[in-house]
mmCIF file of C-alpha atoms and ligand atoms in Angstrom:
data_model
loop_
_atom_site.group_PDB
_atom_site.id
_atom_site.type_symbol
_atom_site.label_atom_id
_atom_site.label_comp_id
_atom_site.label_asym_id
_atom_site.label_seq_id
_atom_site.Cartn_x
_atom_site.Cartn_y
_atom_site.Cartn_z
ATOM 1 C CA MET B 283 -22.117 -18.226 -0.950
ATOM 2 C CA TYR B 284 -19.302 -19.410 0.893
ATOM 3 C CA LEU B 285 -19.726 -18.493 4.870
ATOM 4 C CA PRO B 286 -17.129 -18.235 7.152
ATOM 5 C CA ARG B 287 -18.830 -19.823 10.799
ATOM 6 C CA ASP B 288 -18.606 -17.730 13.044
ATOM 7 C CA ALA B 289 -19.746 -14.795 10.352
ATOM 8 C CA LYS B 290 -22.573 -17.153 10.093
ATOM 9 C CA ARG B 291 -23.246 -16.665 14.247
ATOM 10 C CA ILE B 292 -23.303 -12.768 14.466
ATOM 11 C CA ILE B 293 -25.592 -12.832 11.561
ATOM 12 C CA SER B 294 -28.158 -15.928 12.564
ATOM 13 C CA LEU B 295 -28.091 -14.165 16.852
ATOM 14 C CA LEU B 296 -28.935 -10.533 14.990
ATOM 15 C CA THR B 297 -31.858 -12.616 12.963
ATOM 16 C CA GLN B 298 -33.041 -13.798 15.622
ATOM 17 C CA SER B 299 -33.377 -10.556 17.879
ATOM 18 C CA GLN B 300 -35.796 -9.957 14.323
ATOM 19 C CA TYR B 301 -33.591 -7.462 13.038
ATOM 20 C CA LYS B 302 -32.243 -8.278 9.134
ATOM 21 C CA ALA B 303 -28.052 -8.805 8.689
ATOM 22 C CA TYR B 304 -26.035 -9.855 5.720
ATOM 23 C CA ALA B 305 -22.493 -9.813 4.664
ATOM 24 C CA VAL B 306 -21.596 -6.927 2.627
ATOM 25 C CA GLY B 307 -19.449 -5.262 0.774
ATOM 26 C CA GLY B 308 -16.061 -7.051 -0.053
ATOM 27 C CA CYS B 309 -16.323 -10.150 0.652
ATOM 28 C CA VAL B 310 -19.418 -10.450 -1.078
ATOM 29 C CA ARG B 311 -16.992 -9.960 -4.179
ATOM 30 C CA ASP B 312 -14.602 -11.303 -3.490
ATOM 31 C CA ALA B 313 -16.670 -14.671 -3.086
ATOM 32 C CA ILE B 314 -18.235 -14.143 -6.054
ATOM 33 C CA MET B 315 -14.723 -13.871 -7.982
ATOM 34 C CA GLY B 316 -13.240 -16.799 -5.893
ATOM 35 C CA ARG B 317 -10.392 -13.907 -5.008
ATOM 36 C CA LYS B 318 -9.506 -14.869 -1.016
ATOM 37 C CA VAL B 319 -11.799 -12.580 0.893
ATOM 38 C CA SER B 320 -9.030 -11.266 3.160
ATOM 39 C CA ASP B 321 -12.574 -9.739 5.565
ATOM 40 C CA TYR B 322 -15.649 -10.548 6.589
ATOM 41 C CA ASP B 323 -18.530 -7.028 6.344
ATOM 42 C CA ILE B 324 -21.482 -6.940 8.164
ATOM 43 C CA THR B 325 -24.462 -4.755 7.307
ATOM 44 C CA THR B 326 -27.952 -4.513 10.213
ATOM 45 C CA SER B 327 -30.802 -3.051 10.632
ATOM 46 C CA ALA B 328 -29.830 -2.647 14.328
ATOM 47 C CA LEU B 329 -28.941 0.042 15.600
ATOM 48 C CA PRO B 330 -25.214 0.255 17.137
ATOM 49 C CA ASN B 331 -27.303 -0.072 20.771
ATOM 50 C CA GLN B 332 -28.823 -3.006 19.792
ATOM 51 C CA VAL B 333 -26.094 -4.691 18.338
ATOM 52 C CA GLU B 334 -24.394 -4.451 20.936
ATOM 53 C CA LYS B 335 -26.279 -6.314 23.426
ATOM 54 C CA VAL B 336 -27.344 -9.486 21.221
ATOM 55 C CA LEU B 337 -22.985 -9.907 21.392
ATOM 56 C CA LEU B 338 -22.969 -9.119 25.476
ATOM 57 C CA ASP B 339 -25.472 -11.553 25.785
ATOM 58 C CA ASN B 340 -23.701 -13.792 23.918
ATOM 59 C CA ASP B 341 -20.031 -13.535 25.025
ATOM 60 C CA ILE B 342 -19.478 -11.971 22.423
ATOM 61 C CA LYS B 343 -16.323 -9.371 22.644
ATOM 62 C CA PHE B 344 -16.077 -6.207 20.858
ATOM 63 C CA VAL B 345 -14.902 -2.447 20.579
ATOM 64 C CA GLU B 346 -16.609 0.362 19.586
ATOM 65 C CA THR B 347 -14.896 1.470 16.413
ATOM 66 C CA GLY B 348 -16.720 3.995 14.623
ATOM 67 C CA LEU B 349 -19.100 4.696 17.129
ATOM 68 C CA LYS B 350 -20.558 7.625 15.245
ATOM 69 C CA HIS B 351 -20.891 5.810 12.046
ATOM 70 C CA GLY B 352 -22.686 3.242 13.522
ATOM 71 C CA THR B 353 -19.339 0.808 12.832
ATOM 72 C CA ILE B 354 -19.495 -2.073 15.849
ATOM 73 C CA THR B 355 -15.900 -4.266 15.516
ATOM 74 C CA ALA B 356 -16.538 -8.019 17.274
ATOM 75 C CA ILE B 357 -13.996 -10.374 17.981
ATOM 76 C CA ILE B 358 -14.402 -13.957 17.286
ATOM 77 C CA ASN B 359 -11.254 -16.462 17.500
ATOM 78 C CA HIS B 360 -8.960 -12.835 16.954
ATOM 79 C CA GLN B 361 -11.076 -12.172 14.118
ATOM 80 C CA PRO B 362 -12.294 -9.196 13.685
ATOM 81 C CA TYR B 363 -16.060 -9.089 12.564
ATOM 82 C CA GLU B 364 -17.546 -4.605 11.219
ATOM 83 C CA ILE B 365 -21.011 -4.678 11.588
ATOM 84 C CA THR B 366 -22.203 -1.237 10.394
ATOM 85 C CA THR B 367 -26.085 -0.326 10.875
ATOM 86 C CA PHE B 368 -27.802 0.230 7.248
ATOM 87 C CA ARG B 369 -27.234 3.843 6.969
ATOM 88 C CA THR B 370 -27.576 6.855 4.091
ATOM 89 C CA ASP B 371 -24.461 10.392 3.531
ATOM 90 C CA GLY B 372 -26.565 12.690 4.180
ATOM 91 C CA LYS B 373 -25.249 16.279 1.730
ATOM 92 C CA TYR B 374 -22.015 16.326 1.073
ATOM 93 C CA SER B 375 -21.283 19.795 0.906
ATOM 94 C CA ASP B 376 -17.175 19.180 0.965
ATOM 95 C CA ASN B 377 -16.652 16.719 -2.035
ATOM 96 C CA ARG B 378 -15.300 14.662 0.851
ATOM 97 C CA HIS B 379 -17.380 13.979 4.319
ATOM 98 C CA PRO B 380 -21.490 13.627 4.727
ATOM 99 C CA GLU B 381 -22.374 16.253 6.539
ATOM 100 C CA SER B 382 -24.592 13.214 9.142
ATOM 101 C CA VAL B 383 -25.348 9.881 8.558
ATOM 102 C CA SER B 384 -28.052 8.909 9.577
ATOM 103 C CA PHE B 385 -29.284 5.304 10.761
ATOM 104 C CA VAL B 386 -32.211 3.256 8.716
ATOM 105 C CA ASN B 387 -34.318 0.364 8.689
ATOM 106 C CA ASP B 388 -33.840 -0.434 4.511
ATOM 107 C CA ILE B 389 -31.722 -2.480 3.195
ATOM 108 C CA ASN B 390 -32.162 -1.184 -0.379
ATOM 109 C CA GLU B 391 -30.923 2.589 1.071
ATOM 110 C CA ASP B 392 -27.519 1.272 2.274
ATOM 111 C CA LEU B 393 -27.199 -0.311 -0.315
ATOM 112 C CA SER B 394 -27.752 2.577 -2.483
ATOM 113 C CA ARG B 395 -24.817 4.838 -1.077
ATOM 114 C CA ARG B 396 -21.305 2.793 -1.490
ATOM 115 C CA ASP B 397 -19.539 3.212 -4.154
ATOM 116 C CA PHE B 398 -19.744 0.986 -7.188
ATOM 117 C CA THR B 399 -22.203 -2.177 -7.828
ATOM 118 C CA ILE B 400 -20.172 -4.795 -7.779
ATOM 119 C CA ASN B 401 -19.674 -2.966 -3.885
ATOM 120 C CA ALA B 402 -22.731 -3.694 -3.351
ATOM 121 C CA ILE B 403 -24.601 -7.030 -3.322
ATOM 122 C CA ALA B 404 -25.665 -7.590 -0.168
ATOM 123 C CA TYR B 405 -26.094 -11.908 1.059
ATOM 124 C CA ASN B 406 -27.617 -14.291 4.243
ATOM 125 C CA ASP B 407 -28.294 -17.749 3.636
ATOM 126 C CA GLU B 408 -31.681 -16.951 4.082
ATOM 127 C CA GLU B 409 -32.519 -14.376 1.240
ATOM 128 C CA GLY B 410 -29.300 -15.286 -1.123
ATOM 129 C CA PHE B 411 -27.934 -12.414 -2.718
ATOM 130 C CA ILE B 412 -29.602 -9.028 -2.757
ATOM 131 C CA ASP B 413 -28.716 -7.702 -5.568
ATOM 132 C CA LEU B 414 -30.310 -4.409 -6.021
ATOM 133 C CA PHE B 415 -27.837 -2.580 -9.192
ATOM 134 C CA GLY B 416 -26.100 -5.347 -10.604
ATOM 135 C CA GLY B 417 -23.412 -5.901 -9.242
ATOM 136 C CA VAL B 418 -23.091 -10.216 -10.059
ATOM 137 C CA GLU B 419 -23.316 -9.142 -13.430
ATOM 138 C CA ASP B 420 -20.920 -6.750 -13.577
ATOM 139 C CA ILE B 421 -19.004 -9.176 -12.354
ATOM 140 C CA LYS B 422 -19.284 -11.629 -14.269
ATOM 141 C CA LYS B 423 -18.805 -7.628 -17.333
ATOM 142 C CA ARG B 424 -16.032 -6.683 -14.937
ATOM 143 C CA ILE B 425 -16.397 -3.409 -15.182
ATOM 144 C CA ILE B 426 -16.610 -0.997 -12.855
ATOM 145 C CA LYS B 427 -19.859 1.227 -12.010
ATOM 146 C CA THR B 428 -21.172 3.610 -9.722
ATOM 147 C CA VAL B 429 -24.197 3.333 -7.914
ATOM 148 C CA GLY B 430 -26.446 5.930 -9.514
ATOM 149 C CA LYS B 431 -25.094 8.528 -11.819
ATOM 150 C CA SER B 432 -22.002 9.366 -11.379
ATOM 151 C CA ASP B 433 -20.875 12.470 -11.935
ATOM 152 C CA LEU B 434 -23.254 12.705 -9.304
ATOM 153 C CA ARG B 435 -21.064 10.166 -6.739
ATOM 154 C CA PHE B 436 -17.706 11.058 -7.874
ATOM 155 C CA GLN B 437 -18.502 15.135 -7.124
ATOM 156 C CA GLU B 438 -19.751 13.406 -3.092
ATOM 157 C CA ASP B 439 -16.909 11.978 -2.330
ATOM 158 C CA ALA B 440 -13.833 12.383 -4.618
ATOM 159 C CA LEU B 441 -12.148 9.442 -2.572
ATOM 160 C CA ARG B 442 -14.083 7.297 -5.079
ATOM 161 C CA ILE B 443 -12.118 8.201 -7.903
ATOM 162 C CA MET B 444 -8.980 7.035 -6.687
ATOM 163 C CA ARG B 445 -11.450 3.125 -5.245
ATOM 164 C CA ALA B 446 -12.103 2.917 -8.919
ATOM 165 C CA LEU B 447 -8.980 2.860 -10.138
ATOM 166 C CA ARG B 448 -7.434 0.853 -7.688
ATOM 167 C CA PHE B 449 -10.651 -1.338 -7.750
ATOM 168 C CA SER B 450 -9.271 -1.955 -11.915
ATOM 169 C CA SER B 451 -5.594 -1.981 -10.928
ATOM 170 C CA GLN B 452 -6.592 -5.059 -8.542
ATOM 171 C CA LEU B 453 -9.606 -6.801 -9.894
ATOM 172 C CA SER B 454 -8.217 -6.537 -13.502
ATOM 173 C CA PHE B 455 -11.559 -5.299 -14.146
ATOM 174 C CA GLY B 456 -12.569 -1.845 -17.258
ATOM 175 C CA ILE B 457 -14.818 0.682 -15.662
ATOM 176 C CA GLU B 458 -17.496 1.201 -17.482
ATOM 177 C CA GLU B 459 -17.942 4.314 -19.802
ATOM 178 C CA GLU B 460 -20.242 6.886 -18.240
ATOM 179 C CA THR B 461 -17.638 6.201 -14.281
ATOM 180 C CA ARG B 462 -15.269 6.941 -17.433
ATOM 181 C CA LEU B 463 -16.214 9.734 -18.047
ATOM 182 C CA ALA B 464 -17.328 11.085 -14.470
ATOM 183 C CA ILE B 465 -13.957 10.153 -13.607
ATOM 184 C CA PHE B 466 -12.305 12.413 -16.460
ATOM 185 C CA LYS B 467 -14.820 14.860 -16.082
ATOM 186 C CA ASN B 468 -14.481 15.450 -11.983
ATOM 187 C CA LYS B 469 -10.238 14.977 -11.656
ATOM 188 C CA GLU B 470 -9.976 18.426 -9.666
ATOM 189 C CA LEU B 471 -11.896 17.934 -6.615
ATOM 190 C CA LEU B 472 -9.178 14.872 -5.482
ATOM 191 C CA ASN B 473 -7.669 18.237 -4.674
ATOM 192 C CA ASN B 474 -9.993 18.592 -1.961
ATOM 193 C CA ILE B 475 -9.777 15.183 -0.300
ATOM 194 C CA ALA B 476 -6.285 14.554 2.513
ATOM 195 C CA ALA B 477 -3.545 12.658 1.154
ATOM 196 C CA GLU B 478 -2.936 10.214 3.449
ATOM 197 C CA ARG B 479 -6.687 8.485 2.008
ATOM 198 C CA ILE B 480 -4.631 8.971 -1.595
ATOM 199 C CA TYR B 481 -1.849 7.414 -0.374
ATOM 200 C CA SER B 482 -3.636 4.302 0.828
ATOM 201 C CA GLU B 483 -5.236 3.780 -1.842
ATOM 202 C CA LEU B 484 -3.030 4.748 -4.716
ATOM 203 C CA VAL B 485 -0.593 1.708 -3.758
ATOM 204 C CA LYS B 486 -3.390 -0.698 -3.328
ATOM 205 C CA LEU B 487 -3.711 -0.287 -7.122
ATOM 206 C CA LEU B 488 0.281 0.257 -7.561
ATOM 207 C CA ILE B 489 0.278 -3.298 -6.686
ATOM 208 C CA GLY B 490 -2.565 -3.935 -8.152
ATOM 209 C CA ASP B 491 -1.933 -6.999 -10.713
ATOM 210 C CA ASN B 492 -3.312 -4.394 -13.544
ATOM 211 C CA ALA B 493 -1.796 -1.604 -11.837
ATOM 212 C CA GLY B 494 0.519 -0.950 -15.301
ATOM 213 C CA SER B 495 -2.522 -0.468 -18.187
ATOM 214 C CA VAL B 496 -4.543 1.864 -15.310
ATOM 215 C CA ILE B 497 -1.659 3.638 -15.099
ATOM 216 C CA LYS B 498 -1.415 4.193 -18.064
ATOM 217 C CA GLU B 499 -4.917 4.479 -19.208
ATOM 218 C CA TYR B 500 -4.765 7.308 -16.456
ATOM 219 C CA SER B 501 -2.253 9.321 -16.429
ATOM 220 C CA GLU B 502 -4.620 12.311 -15.846
ATOM 221 C CA ILE B 503 -5.463 11.381 -12.536
ATOM 222 C CA ILE B 504 -2.895 10.398 -11.448
ATOM 223 C CA SER B 505 -1.117 14.026 -12.224
ATOM 224 C CA VAL B 506 -3.662 15.616 -10.778
ATOM 225 C CA ILE B 507 -2.912 14.436 -6.903
ATOM 226 C CA ILE B 508 0.657 14.450 -7.922
ATOM 227 C CA PRO B 509 1.636 18.316 -10.368
ATOM 228 C CA GLU B 510 4.421 16.975 -10.663
ATOM 229 C CA TYR B 511 4.366 13.807 -12.726
ATOM 230 C CA LYS B 512 5.530 12.996 -15.729
ATOM 231 C CA GLU B 513 4.960 9.527 -17.917
ATOM 232 C CA CYS B 514 6.972 6.469 -15.917
ATOM 233 C CA ASP B 515 7.582 3.666 -17.036
ATOM 234 C CA TYR B 516 4.399 1.654 -17.325
ATOM 235 C CA ASN B 517 5.364 -1.195 -18.279
ATOM 236 C CA ALA B 518 8.030 -1.458 -15.206
ATOM 237 C CA ILE B 519 5.281 -1.175 -13.026
ATOM 238 C CA ALA B 520 3.094 -3.973 -14.491
ATOM 239 C CA VAL B 521 6.551 -6.904 -14.555
ATOM 240 C CA ALA B 522 7.804 -5.193 -11.243
ATOM 241 C CA PRO B 523 7.266 -7.034 -7.809
ATOM 242 C CA LYS B 524 4.128 -5.959 -5.997
ATOM 243 C CA LYS B 525 6.095 -4.007 -3.379
ATOM 244 C CA ASP B 526 4.301 -1.376 -2.898
ATOM 245 C CA TYR B 527 7.883 1.166 -2.478
ATOM 246 C CA ILE B 528 9.432 -0.689 -5.736
ATOM 247 C CA ARG B 529 7.000 0.119 -7.923
ATOM 248 C CA LEU B 530 6.256 3.857 -6.378
ATOM 249 C CA ALA B 531 9.865 3.484 -6.732
ATOM 250 C CA ILE B 532 9.495 3.386 -10.552
ATOM 251 C CA LEU B 533 6.568 5.554 -10.822
ATOM 252 C CA LEU B 534 8.204 8.484 -9.646
ATOM 253 C CA LEU B 535 11.862 7.301 -11.902
ATOM 254 C CA LYS B 536 11.179 10.140 -14.156
ATOM 255 C CA THR B 537 10.011 12.912 -11.824
ATOM 256 C CA ASP B 538 11.511 15.161 -10.174
ATOM 257 C CA ASN B 539 10.948 16.760 -6.751
ATOM 258 C CA ALA B 540 10.541 12.524 -5.240
ATOM 259 C CA ASP B 541 10.946 13.747 -2.358
ATOM 260 C CA GLY B 542 8.505 16.432 -1.991
ATOM 261 C CA ILE B 543 6.496 13.892 -3.464
ATOM 262 C CA LEU B 544 7.171 11.473 -0.700
ATOM 263 C CA LYS B 545 5.808 13.891 1.822
ATOM 264 C CA ARG B 546 2.963 14.953 0.088
ATOM 265 C CA LEU B 547 2.151 11.383 0.006
ATOM 266 C CA ARG B 548 2.887 11.090 4.064
ATOM 267 C CA VAL B 549 4.788 7.807 3.383
ATOM 268 C CA SER B 550 5.923 6.518 5.581
ATOM 269 C CA ASN B 551 10.011 6.393 7.342
ATOM 270 C CA ASP B 552 10.177 3.921 5.933
ATOM 271 C CA THR B 553 9.157 4.542 2.596
ATOM 272 C CA PHE B 554 10.010 7.273 2.181
ATOM 273 C CA ASP B 555 14.014 6.395 2.776
ATOM 274 C CA LYS B 556 13.315 3.005 0.890
ATOM 275 C CA VAL B 557 11.835 4.717 -2.071
ATOM 276 C CA THR B 558 14.185 7.814 -2.854
ATOM 277 C CA LYS B 559 17.180 5.227 -2.463
ATOM 278 C CA LEU B 560 16.256 2.453 -4.841
ATOM 279 C CA ILE B 561 15.099 6.052 -6.808
ATOM 280 C CA GLU B 562 19.282 7.390 -5.572
ATOM 281 C CA TYR B 563 21.091 4.583 -7.000
ATOM 282 C CA SER B 564 18.894 3.271 -10.017
ATOM 283 C CA ARG B 565 21.111 6.440 -11.905
ATOM 284 C CA SER B 566 24.798 5.254 -10.002
ATOM 285 C CA ASP B 567 27.312 3.120 -11.064
ATOM 286 C CA ALA B 568 28.863 2.456 -8.319
ATOM 287 C CA SER B 569 30.615 -0.812 -7.082
ATOM 288 C CA VAL B 570 28.398 -4.172 -5.784
ATOM 289 C CA LYS B 571 29.945 -3.105 -2.768
ATOM 290 C CA GLU B 572 29.432 0.337 -2.586
ATOM 291 C CA LEU B 573 25.503 -0.094 -2.824
ATOM 292 C CA LEU B 574 25.706 -3.044 -0.517
ATOM 293 C CA ASN B 575 27.182 -0.620 2.021
ATOM 294 C CA LYS B 576 24.450 2.297 0.729
ATOM 295 C CA LEU B 577 21.094 -0.554 0.231
ATOM 296 C CA GLY B 578 22.452 -3.067 2.781
ATOM 297 C CA VAL B 579 21.103 -6.220 0.792
ATOM 298 C CA ASP B 580 17.936 -6.952 1.511
ATOM 299 C CA LEU B 581 17.416 -3.103 -0.709
ATOM 300 C CA LEU B 582 20.140 -3.475 -3.329
ATOM 301 C CA PHE B 583 18.421 -7.217 -4.468
ATOM 302 C CA ASP B 584 14.791 -5.000 -4.496
ATOM 303 C CA LEU B 585 17.507 -2.260 -6.753
ATOM 304 C CA ILE B 586 17.847 -5.089 -9.501
ATOM 305 C CA GLU B 587 14.179 -6.000 -9.297
ATOM 306 C CA LEU B 588 13.519 -2.128 -10.208
ATOM 307 C CA LYS B 589 16.496 -2.388 -12.733
ATOM 308 C CA LYS B 590 15.231 -5.875 -14.318
ATOM 309 C CA ALA B 591 11.568 -4.003 -14.779
ATOM 310 C CA ILE B 592 13.163 -0.661 -16.634
ATOM 311 C CA ASN B 593 14.526 -3.466 -18.980
ATOM 312 C CA SER B 594 18.270 -0.891 -17.948
ATOM 313 C CA SER B 595 21.491 -2.432 -19.530
ATOM 314 C CA PHE B 596 22.339 -3.196 -16.196
ATOM 315 C CA GLU B 597 23.941 -6.609 -15.960
ATOM 316 C CA THR B 598 21.313 -7.066 -13.388
ATOM 317 C CA GLU B 599 22.519 -10.657 -13.201
ATOM 318 C CA LYS B 600 26.342 -10.232 -13.025
ATOM 319 C CA ILE B 601 25.260 -8.108 -9.632
ATOM 320 C CA ARG B 602 23.234 -10.010 -8.149
ATOM 321 C CA GLU B 603 26.639 -13.507 -7.860
ATOM 322 C CA GLU B 604 29.082 -10.971 -6.844
ATOM 323 C CA ALA B 605 27.075 -9.929 -4.655
ATOM 324 C CA THR B 606 26.263 -12.757 -3.060
ATOM 325 C CA ARG B 607 29.688 -13.797 -3.638
ATOM 326 C CA ILE B 608 30.381 -11.559 -1.924
ATOM 327 C CA ILE B 609 27.888 -11.834 1.102
ATOM 328 C CA GLU B 610 29.060 -15.517 1.520
ATOM 329 C CA SER B 611 32.329 -15.385 1.250
ATOM 330 C CA LYS B 612 32.006 -12.117 3.946
ATOM 331 C CA GLU B 613 33.365 -9.666 2.199
ATOM 332 C CA PRO B 614 33.817 -7.496 4.206
ATOM 333 C CA TYR B 615 31.907 -3.808 2.573
ATOM 334 C CA ARG B 616 30.534 -1.898 6.259
ATOM 335 C CA ILE B 617 32.682 -0.365 8.613
ATOM 336 C CA SER B 618 30.790 -2.900 10.943
ATOM 337 C CA ASP B 619 33.052 -5.584 9.704
ATOM 338 C CA LEU B 620 35.708 -3.324 9.722
ATOM 339 C CA LYS B 621 39.210 -6.047 11.982
ATOM 340 C CA ILE B 622 39.386 -2.658 13.920
ATOM 341 C CA ASN B 623 37.419 -0.317 15.519
ATOM 342 C CA GLY B 624 37.385 3.279 17.406
ATOM 343 C CA ASN B 625 38.763 2.310 20.150
ATOM 344 C CA ASP B 626 41.947 0.890 18.199
ATOM 345 C CA LEU B 627 41.375 5.205 16.633
ATOM 346 C CA MET B 628 41.726 6.371 19.700
ATOM 347 C CA ALA B 629 44.543 4.690 20.634
ATOM 348 C CA LEU B 630 46.623 5.434 17.847
ATOM 349 C CA GLY B 631 46.016 8.967 19.087
ATOM 350 C CA PHE B 632 42.642 9.870 16.617
ATOM 351 C CA GLU B 633 39.323 11.753 17.805
ATOM 352 C CA GLY B 634 35.835 13.434 17.270
ATOM 353 C CA LYS B 635 35.053 12.836 13.831
ATOM 354 C CA GLU B 636 38.370 12.119 12.698
ATOM 355 C CA ILE B 637 37.509 8.296 13.532
ATOM 356 C CA SER B 638 34.894 7.656 11.027
ATOM 357 C CA SER B 639 35.892 9.282 8.404
ATOM 358 C CA VAL B 640 39.063 7.288 9.325
ATOM 359 C CA LEU B 641 37.034 4.254 8.696
ATOM 360 C CA GLU B 642 35.859 5.650 6.039
ATOM 361 C CA LYS B 643 38.457 5.144 4.515
ATOM 362 C CA LEU B 644 39.847 1.938 6.194
ATOM 363 C CA LEU B 645 37.367 -0.052 4.714
ATOM 364 C CA PHE B 646 37.272 1.876 0.943
ATOM 365 C CA GLU B 647 40.807 -0.005 1.342
ATOM 366 C CA VAL B 648 39.262 -3.234 1.796
ATOM 367 C CA TRP B 649 36.678 -2.905 -0.400
ATOM 368 C CA ASN B 650 39.453 -2.883 -2.956
ATOM 369 C CA ASN B 651 41.711 -4.995 -0.887
ATOM 370 C CA PRO B 652 39.725 -7.857 1.243
ATOM 371 C CA GLU B 653 42.372 -8.989 2.285
ATOM 372 C CA LYS B 654 43.659 -6.078 3.699
ATOM 373 C CA ASN B 655 40.881 -7.041 6.471
ATOM 374 C CA LYS B 656 43.395 -7.921 9.416
ATOM 375 C CA LYS B 657 44.050 -5.834 12.508
ATOM 376 C CA GLU B 658 47.959 -5.452 12.094
ATOM 377 C CA ILE B 659 47.414 -4.455 8.004
ATOM 378 C CA LEU B 660 45.136 -1.594 9.405
ATOM 379 C CA LEU B 661 47.019 -0.768 11.957
ATOM 380 C CA ASN B 662 49.946 -0.060 9.670
ATOM 381 C CA ILE B 663 47.645 1.947 7.477
ATOM 382 C CA ALA B 664 46.148 3.640 9.741
ATOM 383 C CA SER B 665 49.246 5.099 11.171
ATOM 384 C CA ARG B 666 50.499 6.324 7.955
ATOM 385 C CA PHE B 667 47.249 8.904 8.453
ATOM 386 C CA ILE B 668 48.871 10.445 11.656
ATOM 387 C CA SER B 669 52.570 10.684 10.208
ATOM 388 C CA ARG B 670 50.568 12.448 6.974
ATOM 389 C CA LYS B 671 48.154 14.758 9.388
ATOM 390 C CA ILE B 672 51.363 15.458 11.445
HETATM 391 P P1 ATP Q 49 -10.896 -4.630 0.183
HETATM 392 O O1 ATP Q 49 -11.420 -5.922 0.272
HETATM 393 O O2 ATP Q 49 -9.562 -3.716 -0.341
HETATM 394 O O3 ATP Q 49 -10.938 -4.364 1.494
HETATM 395 P P2 ATP Q 49 -14.057 -3.236 0.739
HETATM 396 O O4 ATP Q 49 -14.048 -3.773 -0.700
HETATM 397 O O5 ATP Q 49 -14.090 -4.557 0.843
HETATM 398 O O6 ATP Q 49 -12.067 -4.025 -0.515
HETATM 399 P P3 ATP Q 49 -13.281 -0.781 1.558
HETATM 400 O O7 ATP Q 49 -12.547 0.311 1.993
HETATM 401 O O8 ATP Q 49 -12.885 -1.622 2.917
HETATM 402 O O9 ATP Q 49 -13.544 -1.798 0.557
HETATM 403 O O10 ATP Q 49 -14.604 -0.961 1.799
HETATM 404 C C1 ATP Q 49 -16.067 -1.631 1.983
HETATM 405 C C2 ATP Q 49 -17.312 -1.141 1.420
HETATM 406 O O11 ATP Q 49 -17.390 -0.114 2.481
HETATM 407 C C3 ATP Q 49 -16.825 -0.937 0.258
HETATM 408 O O12 ATP Q 49 -17.266 -2.397 0.027
HETATM 409 C C4 ATP Q 49 -17.611 -0.208 -0.210
HETATM 410 O O13 ATP Q 49 -19.538 -0.920 -0.101
HETATM 411 C C5 ATP Q 49 -18.391 0.812 1.236
HETATM 412 N N1 ATP Q 49 -17.507 1.693 0.685
HETATM 413 C C6 ATP Q 49 -16.431 2.251 1.185
HETATM 414 N N2 ATP Q 49 -15.537 3.136 0.957
HETATM 415 C C7 ATP Q 49 -16.485 4.631 -0.030
HETATM 416 C C8 ATP Q 49 -16.439 4.998 -0.574
HETATM 417 N N3 ATP Q 49 -16.007 5.996 -0.089
HETATM 418 N N4 ATP Q 49 -17.622 5.511 -1.096
HETATM 419 C C9 ATP Q 49 -18.765 4.295 -0.827
HETATM 420 N N5 ATP Q 49 -18.789 3.183 -0.704
HETATM 421 C C10 ATP Q 49 -18.309 3.239 0.243
HETATM 422 MG MG1 MG Q 50 -12.414 -4.078 2.928
#
């Protein structure tokens, strides 16, 4: 298996100090599959302070990122390497957090605590793959299967239910039968898991290659994390661009109370704004200029993609052309495009809230008649509002 030079270096420095050390988890899985590896995690028999000593002795920078769980992040050439001591998780009493973690000396025990066989493979150049649970075979068979009894593993940590779905979507793997049954059986335990953790897996699920099928087959699970959920257009999710907010909007399109759901999931303000606007304007028959005004250029193009995905009769190509024409010909569609501003209106005698409402009226005027976007003409129209006022 290919390991980058700096990952090899960390492993061999630890090994030279008589510790065991391996690449483990996602990087091994992705390398076997020929997928792009995002980051390299290293697991070792060295205790955190022993890892630190090895790094210090070799002038390698590090930060203590999760000392309680035995994790130290080394940084070489700006690239982080998470180094975690072999550990087992103690008893789980609340379906989410082990009461304690204990460091152990045996890679086998560390691999046994991991969630799925495909994530429980360790590797180093000297020993090759350590694959106690048939993970390499399961990668070949393209299946997700828990390490050990599925029922127990989901009861220990119910987030694993979402993780199974997320890997199934990301990797286009099926879920093995015992694992699948245990997912349905234990789904309610997801109620014990913090919203942020669920959301972070949900986002990865949504932007995965196989999101449409997973959402369809596991809609019962979606209904646990989103009780208001109404079946969505799976096919639209599958063909929409892989942007979380577009797919989230499709997921929630037929569901009431999207605002409340998004708040509960603790999405960022930016995501909240985008998703709620996409949902609102997917139902509106506003003019292209109004859409440009309310959404801005980028989100209008996202809306077009969303509409295309849900295959609505919305004439996506025509709207795209019209929007492009408006932008290229610099036709006014925002208040800031008007050749008149608040100061000009104040000079005419408008004050306070009147100013923005007059600017808005002028904007409506130039939406339909862009040739009227000239200062004199606008001043003229505005002064007519004054006379009406009087
Ligand atoms: P990605 O490429 O998306 O980061 P990953 O497999 O690295 O995928 P992480 O969430 O980064 O996933 O977790 C790293 C490893 O830690 C996993 O491969 C798995 O072995 C283990 N792991 C993570 N979360 C859990 C969990 N809830 N229960 C058991 N093992 C877990
Ligand atoms: Mg990872």
